Structures are given as C-alpha cells and as structure tokens.
Short mmCIF file of C-alpha atoms in Angstrom, two decimals:
data_model
loop_
_atom_site.label_atom_id
_atom_site.label_comp_id
_atom_site.label_asym_id
_atom_site.label_seq_id
_atom_site.Cartn_x
_atom_site.Cartn_y
_atom_site.Cartn_z
CA MET M 1 43.53 -92.92 54.08
CA ALA M 2 41.62 -91.36 56.90
CA ALA M 3 41.59 -87.79 57.28
CA PRO M 4 41.16 -86.66 61.81
CA ALA M 5 38.17 -85.81 62.86
CA ALA M 6 36.47 -82.80 62.71
CA ASP M 7 33.06 -81.93 64.75
CA SER M 8 31.14 -80.00 62.39
CA SER M 9 28.43 -77.29 64.05
CA SER M 10 25.72 -77.81 61.39
CA GLY M 11 25.61 -80.88 62.35
CA GLY M 12 26.10 -81.06 65.30
CA PRO M 13 27.44 -84.03 67.82
CA VAL M 14 25.48 -86.75 67.46
CA ALA M 15 25.61 -89.29 70.81
CA LEU M 16 25.01 -92.36 69.08
CA GLN M 17 25.78 -96.27 70.98
CA PRO M 18 29.06 -97.31 69.32
CA ALA M 19 29.29 -100.83 68.35
CA GLY M 20 30.64 -104.05 70.16
CA ASP M 21 28.83 -103.01 73.52
CA ALA M 22 28.13 -105.92 75.81
CA GLY M 23 25.21 -107.01 75.45
CA ARG M 24 24.44 -104.79 72.69
CA PRO M 25 23.85 -105.81 68.54
CA PRO M 26 26.45 -104.03 66.16
CA LEU M 27 25.32 -101.69 64.18
CA HIS M 28 22.78 -102.19 60.79
CA MET M 29 24.94 -100.92 57.98
CA ALA M 30 22.80 -100.70 55.18
CA ALA M 31 24.58 -99.70 51.43
CA LEU M 32 21.89 -97.56 49.21
CA VAL M 33 22.30 -97.00 45.98
CA LEU M 34 20.16 -94.25 44.52
CA ALA M 35 18.81 -95.28 41.23
CA ARG M 36 16.41 -93.00 39.70
CA GLY M 37 15.20 -94.27 36.07
CA GLY M 38 15.24 -90.60 34.59
CA SER M 39 18.34 -89.48 33.58
CA LYS M 40 18.81 -85.73 31.80
CA GLY M 41 21.77 -86.92 29.47
CA ILE M 42 21.87 -90.67 28.91
CA PRO M 43 18.56 -92.79 29.05
CA LEU M 44 18.58 -95.16 31.79
CA LYS M 45 22.01 -94.41 32.18
CA ASN M 46 22.37 -96.33 35.71
CA ILE M 47 21.19 -99.69 34.09
CA LYS M 48 23.95 -98.56 30.54
CA LEU M 49 26.35 -101.69 30.18
CA LEU M 50 29.93 -100.19 30.92
CA ALA M 51 32.39 -102.55 29.55
CA GLY M 52 30.40 -104.90 29.85
CA VAL M 53 28.42 -104.67 32.71
CA PRO M 54 25.18 -102.16 34.11
CA LEU M 55 27.09 -99.14 35.30
CA ILE M 56 25.39 -100.14 38.52
CA GLY M 57 26.04 -103.51 38.69
CA TRP M 58 30.37 -102.62 39.22
CA VAL M 59 29.03 -100.94 43.00
CA LEU M 60 27.27 -103.23 43.93
CA ARG M 61 29.27 -105.66 43.23
CA ALA M 62 31.75 -104.04 45.34
CA ALA M 63 29.51 -103.36 48.17
CA LEU M 64 28.38 -107.14 48.32
CA ASP M 65 32.05 -108.77 48.11
CA SER M 66 32.99 -106.08 51.31
CA GLY M 67 31.18 -107.83 53.16
CA VAL M 68 30.50 -104.61 56.23
CA PHE M 69 26.66 -103.97 55.11
CA GLN M 70 24.01 -106.24 56.84
CA SER M 71 21.98 -105.33 54.17
CA VAL M 72 22.58 -103.79 50.24
CA TRP M 73 19.68 -101.77 48.75
CA VAL M 74 18.99 -99.81 45.70
CA SER M 75 16.57 -97.39 45.56
CA THR M 76 14.57 -97.06 42.10
CA ASP M 77 11.30 -96.33 40.66
CA HIS M 78 12.36 -97.86 37.25
CA ASP M 79 11.04 -102.04 36.76
CA GLU M 80 14.27 -102.10 34.78
CA ILE M 81 16.60 -101.19 37.54
CA GLU M 82 15.12 -103.08 39.48
CA LYS M 83 15.72 -105.80 37.95
CA VAL M 84 18.86 -105.56 37.32
CA ALA M 85 19.50 -104.51 40.64
CA LYS M 86 18.27 -108.29 41.56
CA GLN M 87 20.26 -109.83 39.38
CA PHE M 88 23.17 -108.78 41.33
CA GLY M 89 21.62 -109.53 44.44
CA ALA M 90 20.74 -106.78 46.29
CA LYS M 91 17.35 -106.15 47.60
CA VAL M 92 15.54 -103.19 46.43
CA HIS M 93 13.00 -100.19 47.90
CA ARG M 94 10.81 -98.66 45.28
CA ARG M 95 10.56 -95.48 46.01
CA SER M 96 7.58 -93.16 45.23
CA SER M 97 7.25 -90.16 43.22
CA GLU M 98 7.85 -87.53 45.62
CA VAL M 99 11.42 -88.47 45.88
CA SER M 100 11.93 -89.17 42.18
CA LYS M 101 11.45 -85.74 40.54
CA ASP M 102 13.92 -84.59 38.98
CA SER M 103 13.96 -81.27 41.79
CA SER M 104 14.36 -84.18 44.43
CA THR M 105 17.71 -84.77 46.11
CA SER M 106 19.78 -87.84 47.48
CA LEU M 107 18.62 -86.81 50.98
CA ASP M 108 15.18 -86.69 50.57
CA ALA M 109 15.24 -90.13 49.11
CA ILE M 110 17.74 -91.64 51.65
CA VAL M 111 14.78 -90.24 54.59
CA GLU M 112 12.08 -92.04 52.91
CA PHE M 113 13.88 -95.07 52.94
CA LEU M 114 14.95 -95.01 56.47
CA GLN M 115 11.22 -94.55 57.22
CA TYR M 116 10.61 -97.98 55.93
CA HIS M 117 13.62 -99.36 57.96
CA ASP M 118 13.56 -98.82 61.60
CA GLU M 119 16.21 -101.42 61.58
CA VAL M 120 18.89 -99.55 59.77
CA ASP M 121 21.65 -97.73 61.79
CA VAL M 122 23.81 -96.74 59.28
CA ILE M 123 23.38 -95.39 55.75
CA GLY M 124 26.30 -95.72 52.74
CA ASN M 125 25.20 -94.17 50.58
CA ILE M 126 27.36 -95.33 47.27
CA GLN M 127 26.93 -93.82 44.19
CA ALA M 128 25.84 -95.62 41.05
CA THR M 129 28.33 -93.74 38.90
CA SER M 130 30.96 -94.25 40.42
CA PRO M 131 32.14 -97.87 38.92
CA CYS M 132 35.88 -97.93 39.70
CA LEU M 133 35.24 -98.50 43.88
CA HIS M 134 36.66 -100.82 45.55
CA PRO M 135 35.22 -103.67 48.81
CA THR M 136 39.03 -102.58 50.73
CA ASP M 137 37.71 -98.47 50.69
CA LEU M 138 34.29 -99.31 51.93
CA THR M 139 35.82 -102.16 54.77
CA ARG M 140 38.23 -99.09 56.07
CA VAL M 141 34.96 -96.82 55.95
CA ALA M 142 32.88 -99.21 57.58
CA LYS M 143 35.56 -99.77 60.41
CA MET M 144 36.04 -95.87 61.35
CA ILE M 145 32.23 -95.52 62.00
CA ARG M 146 32.09 -98.87 63.94
CA GLU M 147 35.30 -99.10 65.55
CA ASP M 148 36.39 -95.17 65.52
CA GLY M 149 33.18 -93.75 66.52
CA PHE M 150 32.72 -91.67 63.52
CA ASP M 151 28.93 -89.98 62.21
CA SER M 152 29.70 -89.81 58.93
CA VAL M 153 32.55 -90.39 56.81
CA PHE M 154 32.59 -89.12 52.45
CA SER M 155 34.69 -89.73 49.77
CA VAL M 156 37.57 -87.44 47.87
CA VAL M 157 40.48 -87.02 46.20
CA ARG M 158 43.40 -85.33 45.90
CA ARG M 159 44.18 -83.15 42.61
CA HIS M 160 46.64 -80.86 42.10
CA GLN M 161 44.77 -78.15 40.25
CA PHE M 162 45.66 -74.58 40.49
CA ARG M 163 42.37 -72.46 40.99
CA TRP M 164 42.26 -69.24 39.40
CA SER M 165 38.91 -66.39 40.17
CA GLU M 166 35.88 -66.64 37.79
CA ILE M 167 35.49 -62.64 36.41
CA LYS M 168 32.14 -62.48 35.11
CA LYS M 169 31.31 -61.14 31.74
CA GLY M 170 31.00 -57.26 31.26
CA VAL M 171 33.01 -56.88 34.59
CA SER M 172 36.32 -54.99 34.32
CA GLU M 173 38.26 -56.69 36.60
CA VAL M 174 41.50 -58.94 36.67
CA THR M 175 41.42 -62.65 37.52
CA VAL M 176 43.58 -63.56 40.74
CA PRO M 177 45.05 -67.06 42.10
CA GLN M 178 43.05 -68.88 44.12
CA ASN M 179 45.61 -72.05 45.69
CA LEU M 180 49.29 -70.45 44.13
CA ASN M 181 51.45 -67.95 44.21
CA PRO M 182 51.91 -67.68 40.10
CA ALA M 183 55.69 -65.92 40.67
CA LYS M 184 56.48 -69.47 42.62
CA ARG M 185 54.69 -72.10 40.98
CA PRO M 186 55.22 -75.22 43.13
CA ARG M 187 56.58 -78.76 41.10
CA ARG M 188 53.37 -81.38 41.57
CA GLN M 189 55.44 -83.32 43.81
CA ASP M 190 56.71 -79.86 45.80
CA TRP M 191 52.90 -79.29 46.38
CA ASP M 192 50.26 -81.71 48.38
CA GLY M 193 47.46 -80.81 45.95
CA GLU M 194 44.07 -79.95 47.38
CA LEU M 195 41.32 -82.49 48.35
CA TYR M 196 37.72 -82.37 46.40
CA GLU M 197 34.58 -84.90 47.25
CA ASN M 198 34.53 -87.29 44.68
CA GLY M 199 31.02 -88.49 45.19
CA SER M 200 31.58 -92.54 45.21
CA PHE M 201 30.00 -92.63 48.72
CA TYR M 202 28.98 -90.63 52.11
CA PHE M 203 28.39 -92.86 55.07
CA ALA M 204 25.68 -91.00 57.90
CA LYS M 205 24.21 -92.47 60.92
CA ARG M 206 20.38 -92.40 61.57
CA PRO M 207 20.20 -89.78 63.99
CA LEU M 208 22.32 -87.37 61.51
CA ILE M 209 20.33 -88.01 58.53
CA GLU M 210 17.21 -87.73 60.87
CA LYS M 211 18.13 -83.99 61.78
CA GLY M 212 18.78 -83.60 57.51
CA TYR M 213 22.50 -83.98 56.70
CA LEU M 214 24.60 -86.87 55.28
CA GLN M 215 27.73 -84.87 56.71
CA GLY M 216 28.07 -83.69 60.44
CA GLY M 217 29.26 -84.42 63.84
CA LYS M 218 32.26 -86.27 63.97
CA MET M 219 33.39 -86.30 60.61
CA ALA M 220 35.97 -87.59 58.35
CA TYR M 221 37.18 -88.02 54.62
CA TYR M 222 38.27 -91.13 53.04
CA GLU M 223 40.70 -90.64 51.01
CA MET M 224 40.41 -92.55 47.28
CA ARG M 225 43.29 -93.65 45.27
CA ALA M 226 42.81 -91.32 41.76
CA GLU M 227 42.73 -93.98 39.25
CA HIS M 228 39.74 -95.15 41.56
CA SER M 229 38.04 -92.30 41.46
CA VAL M 230 35.30 -92.53 37.92
CA ASP M 231 32.84 -90.17 38.38
CA ILE M 232 30.55 -91.05 34.44
CA ASP M 233 28.85 -88.00 35.63
CA VAL M 234 31.90 -85.71 34.57
CA ASP M 235 33.46 -88.76 32.91
CA ILE M 236 30.73 -87.70 29.65
CA ASP M 237 32.79 -89.85 27.21
CA TRP M 238 31.86 -93.54 27.50
CA PRO M 239 34.38 -95.09 26.12
CA ILE M 240 37.40 -93.81 27.89
CA ALA M 241 35.51 -94.28 30.72
CA GLU M 242 35.40 -98.03 30.15
CA GLN M 243 39.52 -98.20 29.59
CA ARG M 244 39.59 -96.85 33.02
CA VAL M 245 37.20 -99.26 34.66
CA LEU M 246 39.00 -102.19 32.60
CA ARG M 247 42.15 -100.99 33.86
CA TYR M 248 41.24 -100.11 37.45
CA GLY M 249 37.47 -101.75 38.53
CA TYR M 250 36.53 -103.58 40.98
CA PHE M 251 35.86 -107.35 38.93
CA GLY M 252 35.46 -109.63 41.96
CA LYS M 253 36.67 -111.46 44.86
CA GLU M 254 38.86 -114.17 43.33
CA ALA M 255 42.63 -112.95 41.14
CA LEU M 256 41.93 -112.95 37.77
CA LYS M 257 44.42 -115.48 35.78
CA GLU M 258 45.82 -115.60 32.39
CA VAL M 259 42.96 -117.48 30.29
CA LYS M 260 44.68 -120.84 28.31
CA LEU M 261 41.23 -122.26 26.65
CA LEU M 262 38.63 -120.54 25.58
CA VAL M 263 35.08 -122.32 24.52
CA CYS M 264 32.75 -121.22 22.03
CA THR M 265 29.10 -121.77 21.02
CA ILE M 266 28.98 -122.21 17.52
CA ASP M 267 24.79 -121.90 17.67
CA GLY M 268 24.50 -117.59 17.98
CA CYS M 269 28.13 -116.98 19.26
CA LEU M 270 30.49 -118.45 16.21
CA THR M 271 27.09 -117.96 13.93
CA THR M 272 23.68 -115.57 14.18
CA GLY M 273 22.32 -119.22 14.43
CA HIS M 274 20.69 -118.69 11.22
CA ILE M 275 21.18 -121.92 9.18
CA TYR M 276 20.63 -122.35 5.22
CA VAL M 277 20.30 -125.03 3.77
CA SER M 278 21.30 -125.48 0.08
CA GLY M 279 19.43 -127.61 -3.12
CA ASP M 280 20.70 -130.57 -2.63
CA GLU M 281 19.87 -130.55 1.16
CA LYS M 282 23.12 -129.58 2.50
CA GLU M 283 23.51 -127.22 5.79
CA ILE M 284 25.64 -123.75 5.30
CA LEU M 285 26.52 -121.85 7.90
CA SER M 286 28.13 -118.01 7.83
CA TYR M 287 30.41 -116.65 10.34
CA ASP M 288 32.20 -112.97 10.45
CA VAL M 289 35.34 -112.28 9.43
CA ARG M 290 35.81 -110.15 12.49
CA ASP M 291 35.56 -113.22 14.71
CA ALA M 292 37.49 -115.44 12.85
CA THR M 293 40.21 -112.74 13.02
CA GLY M 294 39.96 -112.71 16.98
CA ILE M 295 40.40 -116.16 17.08
CA ARG M 296 43.50 -116.08 15.42
CA LEU M 297 44.39 -113.57 18.21
CA LEU M 298 43.85 -115.32 20.84
CA GLN M 299 45.73 -118.15 19.16
CA LYS M 300 48.98 -116.24 18.47
CA ARG M 301 48.71 -115.31 21.99
CA GLY M 302 49.19 -118.84 23.06
CA VAL M 303 44.92 -119.36 23.82
CA GLU M 304 43.54 -123.18 22.92
CA VAL M 305 39.91 -122.05 21.24
CA ARG M 306 37.56 -125.22 21.01
CA LEU M 307 33.54 -124.94 20.12
CA ILE M 308 31.06 -126.56 21.27
CA SER M 309 26.94 -127.40 19.69
CA GLU M 310 24.07 -129.32 21.21
CA ARG M 311 23.24 -129.88 17.35
CA ASP M 312 24.74 -132.72 14.66
CA CYS M 313 26.77 -130.09 12.57
CA SER M 314 27.90 -130.83 9.28
CA SER M 315 32.04 -131.32 10.92
CA LYS M 316 32.61 -130.83 6.82
CA THR M 317 30.74 -127.32 6.92
CA LEU M 318 33.12 -126.96 10.51
CA SER M 319 35.97 -127.67 8.64
CA ALA M 320 36.07 -125.47 5.62
CA MET M 321 35.62 -122.16 8.07
CA LYS M 322 39.64 -123.26 8.40
CA LEU M 323 39.89 -121.64 11.99
CA GLY M 324 41.70 -124.25 13.13
CA CYS M 325 39.51 -125.38 16.68
CA ALA M 326 38.61 -128.32 17.81
CA ALA M 327 35.11 -129.04 18.25
CA GLU M 328 32.62 -131.44 19.98
CA ILE M 329 28.71 -131.52 18.18
CA ASN M 330 25.83 -133.11 19.05
CA VAL M 331 26.61 -132.64 23.02
CA ALA M 332 23.72 -133.03 25.16
CA ASP M 333 25.64 -131.59 28.44
CA LYS M 334 28.18 -128.67 27.86
CA LEU M 335 29.14 -128.43 31.78
CA LEU M 336 30.67 -132.37 31.34
CA VAL M 337 32.50 -131.70 27.91
CA VAL M 338 33.97 -128.64 28.86
CA GLU M 339 35.32 -130.35 32.36
CA LYS M 340 36.68 -133.00 30.62
CA TRP M 341 38.91 -130.24 28.23
CA ARG M 342 39.95 -128.49 31.42
CA LYS M 343 41.35 -131.69 32.45
CA GLU M 344 42.60 -132.89 29.76
CA MET M 345 44.82 -129.69 29.89
CA GLY M 346 45.45 -129.71 33.73
CA LEU M 347 43.50 -126.18 33.68
CA CYS M 348 41.11 -124.49 36.63
CA TRP M 349 38.36 -122.96 35.29
CA LYS M 350 39.94 -119.76 36.58
CA GLU M 351 41.68 -120.45 33.53
CA VAL M 352 39.11 -121.34 30.89
CA ALA M 353 36.59 -118.02 29.25
CA TYR M 354 33.42 -119.43 28.02
CA LEU M 355 31.55 -117.46 25.01
CA GLY M 356 27.38 -119.11 25.41
CA ASN M 357 24.10 -117.76 24.80
CA GLU M 358 21.70 -119.74 26.03
CA GLU M 359 20.14 -121.41 28.55
CA SER M 360 22.31 -124.70 28.41
CA ASP M 361 25.26 -122.50 28.66
CA VAL M 362 24.46 -121.17 32.22
CA GLU M 363 26.45 -123.36 34.41
CA CYS M 364 29.67 -123.54 31.84
CA LEU M 365 29.26 -119.40 32.39
CA LYS M 366 29.30 -119.26 36.00
CA LYS M 367 32.50 -121.89 36.59
CA ALA M 368 34.67 -120.40 34.13
CA GLY M 369 36.90 -117.88 34.81
CA MET M 370 35.90 -115.04 32.24
CA SER M 371 32.40 -115.39 30.64
CA ALA M 372 29.89 -113.63 28.23
CA VAL M 373 27.17 -113.37 26.26
CA PRO M 374 26.22 -111.92 22.74
CA ALA M 375 23.87 -108.71 23.32
CA ASP M 376 21.31 -110.92 21.57
CA GLY M 377 21.54 -113.95 23.27
CA CYS M 378 19.03 -114.92 26.13
CA PRO M 379 17.61 -113.45 29.94
CA ALA M 380 19.28 -116.67 31.71
CA ALA M 381 22.47 -116.35 30.17
CA GLN M 382 23.20 -112.45 30.41
CA LYS M 383 22.35 -113.13 34.05
CA ALA M 384 24.83 -116.00 34.55
CA THR M 385 27.73 -113.79 32.74
CA GLY M 386 30.17 -111.74 33.49
CA TYR M 387 30.11 -109.16 29.97
CA ILE M 388 27.82 -108.83 27.83
CA CYS M 389 29.06 -108.18 24.53
CA LYS M 390 27.80 -104.86 22.27
CA CYS M 391 27.78 -107.18 19.57
CA ASN M 392 25.26 -109.97 17.97
CA GLY M 393 26.47 -113.49 17.92
CA GLY M 394 27.98 -114.04 14.15
CA ARG M 395 28.10 -110.32 14.21
CA GLY M 396 31.30 -109.78 15.82
CA ALA M 397 30.73 -110.77 19.21
CA ILE M 398 33.60 -113.08 20.16
CA ARG M 399 36.75 -110.53 18.62
CA GLU M 400 35.20 -108.74 21.14
CA PHE M 401 35.52 -111.29 24.09
CA ALA M 402 38.73 -111.42 22.25
CA GLU M 403 39.61 -107.76 22.54
CA HIS M 404 38.29 -107.95 26.64
CA ILE M 405 40.34 -111.05 27.60
CA PHE M 406 42.95 -109.46 26.28
CA LEU M 407 42.67 -105.58 28.39
CA LEU M 408 41.89 -108.34 31.83
CA MET M 409 45.29 -109.93 30.72
CA GLU M 410 47.34 -106.38 30.65
CA LYS M 411 45.63 -106.14 34.34
CA VAL M 412 46.50 -110.05 35.54
CA ASN M 413 50.14 -109.14 33.72
CA SER M 414 50.92 -105.84 35.29
CA ALA M 415 49.42 -107.42 38.90
CA GLY M 416 52.11 -109.73 38.84
CA LYS M 417 55.57 -107.25 37.68
CA LYS M 418 54.52 -105.49 40.50
CA LEU M 419 54.36 -108.51 42.59
CA CYS M 420 57.97 -109.23 41.47
#
C-alpha cells in the first residue's frame, strides 16, 4: 500500500545508482534498530519481555525473515541489549556515549553508524517499539527503494479522528474544527480519514542521510494496517500491548498448527526442582494447583500432556499427583523419547509444544512448534525458546504456557476461518 511519489524540497532530489544496473552490485540495504539502554519510562524497555519475547526480538525476527536486508544491526550502548540482539541473530554496533544521551536524536545515531559502515547504501531504521511489524511490509518497502527508485519511504497508519484547535489556558477564545464540518459530521465509512506517521520504520538512502534527512528526495509513505500499528511508546499499558501482539504479531515463517501434544519436564517445570526427603527416605515432590488446572484445561481441549525427566522419579509419587499424564523417567535422551511419542501419535513437530528448563531440553525446544521456558530456566534453554514465562518452574509456568497456547490456537482457528 504505497503512496504516490513526492519530491521534497527539504531533502532535495538525490541522484543515486538504481538497483540492477548491468555490471553494478545491488544496493546494500541494512536494517538498523536503535536500542539505547536508558529509558525514562520503563527501564531497559527494549528487552523487557512482551508476550514472552524481548520487545526488540519481535522486530528483529521480522527483519531477518523478510530476506531483503544484506545485514541486520542493533545500535546500542548496553551489554544486556547486545546479548539479546545477538541471540536473535543480529549484528551489534556499539554506539558512542555522544549519541547515547537523552538529547541524542535517531539521526545522530544513524549517521554515526554509517561512518563505520561504508558498504551500506540504504538504511531501514526500524523502531524496536513496534512489535506487530510483519516481514511482508518490509519486503514491499524494499521494492519501493530498489526497483521504484524512491529515496525515502516511511510508515503511516490511517486514522479516523476529528481534530479541534487547542485553546491555551487563560485565553478567551473558542475552539474551531480542524478537519470536519460539525454540521455535516461524516460517518466513518463515508470518510477516508487521515494519514499519520506510526513510527514503525524509516527507510532512506545514504546520500539523503548524510545531508541530514531521513525523509526527503523522491519520497513516499507506506500505509500499514491499523492492527499492525502497535507502538509501545504510546501503548503504555503493557498487558494491552501483549494482547495486541498475541493476536496480530508475527510469529515466524512457518504457519502455526494446532497443538496436539504438550511435553513438560518434571523437575524445574512441573515442580520447582526442590526435592524433599522424609524420615523413611521417601521422596516428596510438590506442584502448584494452578499448573494442575492448566494441564486439565489442555486435556479438555484435546491436547495430550506427557511428562519427562532425566531422574529416576518415584512412579508412586507421580501417580499420587493424579494429573492423568503419561510419564517417561530416567531419560538419557529427551529428543529421542519425544520423537518416539510424536511418531506414535502421527504428529509433525509443529503440532508439538514443549516446556523445558535445562540444557538437555534445548533440542526439543528448538524443534517444537511452540516452546516455552520458565522465568528461572537456564540461559541455554531461554535462548532456544520462543516464549519465556513470567512464572518460575513449579510456580504457575505450565498454566501460563497453557494460556499462551490457547491464545495462539485462536490465531490458528481465525486464520482457518478466513480461508474457508
């Protein structure tokens, strides 16, 4: 949904080599996400978990999966943000303190980045605070730059909002309408609305940026769908933003499938990992009632739940929990066992969900269509998963993951209805 071109006198026409000229290499397009450590509102907001994924991870996933960038970068001044960026497959530019101040602009940081990267011809500045960005939007914008010859393209969203003039306090004036006739208020369906920048991304060619502009030259806007225009800087209520992302966010290249099997590690997921031993040397385990409820809800919806453990857990203790789950204990290779279960049930990996917390769970977490790790899971497991729970193991993680599965299943079912 691109706009007609507009020549900007502010940026001036920028004569650049068109992509695809014979004998010339294509333009090097780099995605650049600016993620400063400082935040006046939410500390380290850029890596705060949103629907189980670090905020910056949502846009990095979309940028990498779009396949239109020769390189994907995060510009940051913080070690933890650097770690998360690399975890998602991005390169990291350590920005200087000069462009990491509260007063620093995005343009300042982008200009500094270009000073270190002569190979870059086009910057796709993607905002970390726009977690509903989809690869298809980036693909279309890249085409506008490479094939249609635009020097800059930025994202907008259509709003149907009536504007009125502001009256300063102490001034005896009356407000006047800015974009409507009150005597003939249009219905929504009879009015095209207005376009507003949504801050999701700003693409610009190098010569334009070096002149001090992100918008200019042969310029166009790209209209994003309203449901994809989620801005965390505006959506201060984090739970509301999470619901929007779960419904409209991008979850990866492969389509989600309905979950038929959930495999859960016993120690550290079903339980806290603590073992109590009685005076007669009997092992005692505890679990959270919320997790038992989560298991029952999954079973009611037709999801088989099975438990797995590396330890030789007491079968009597597991039976006493009355969870109605088959269990495999004393397992040396979890992947081998889950693979056996999957084949017995005639499932593909996309129909398998996995909740684990240790290095021994990593391969299963990577293969499962949906995976999760409790908040206190080991770093290797957290790196391999698609969802990090807010709850610790044995403290509601299963129930939380169950709710996450239900939300994603709604997404699968709604997509199926649209195809019918």
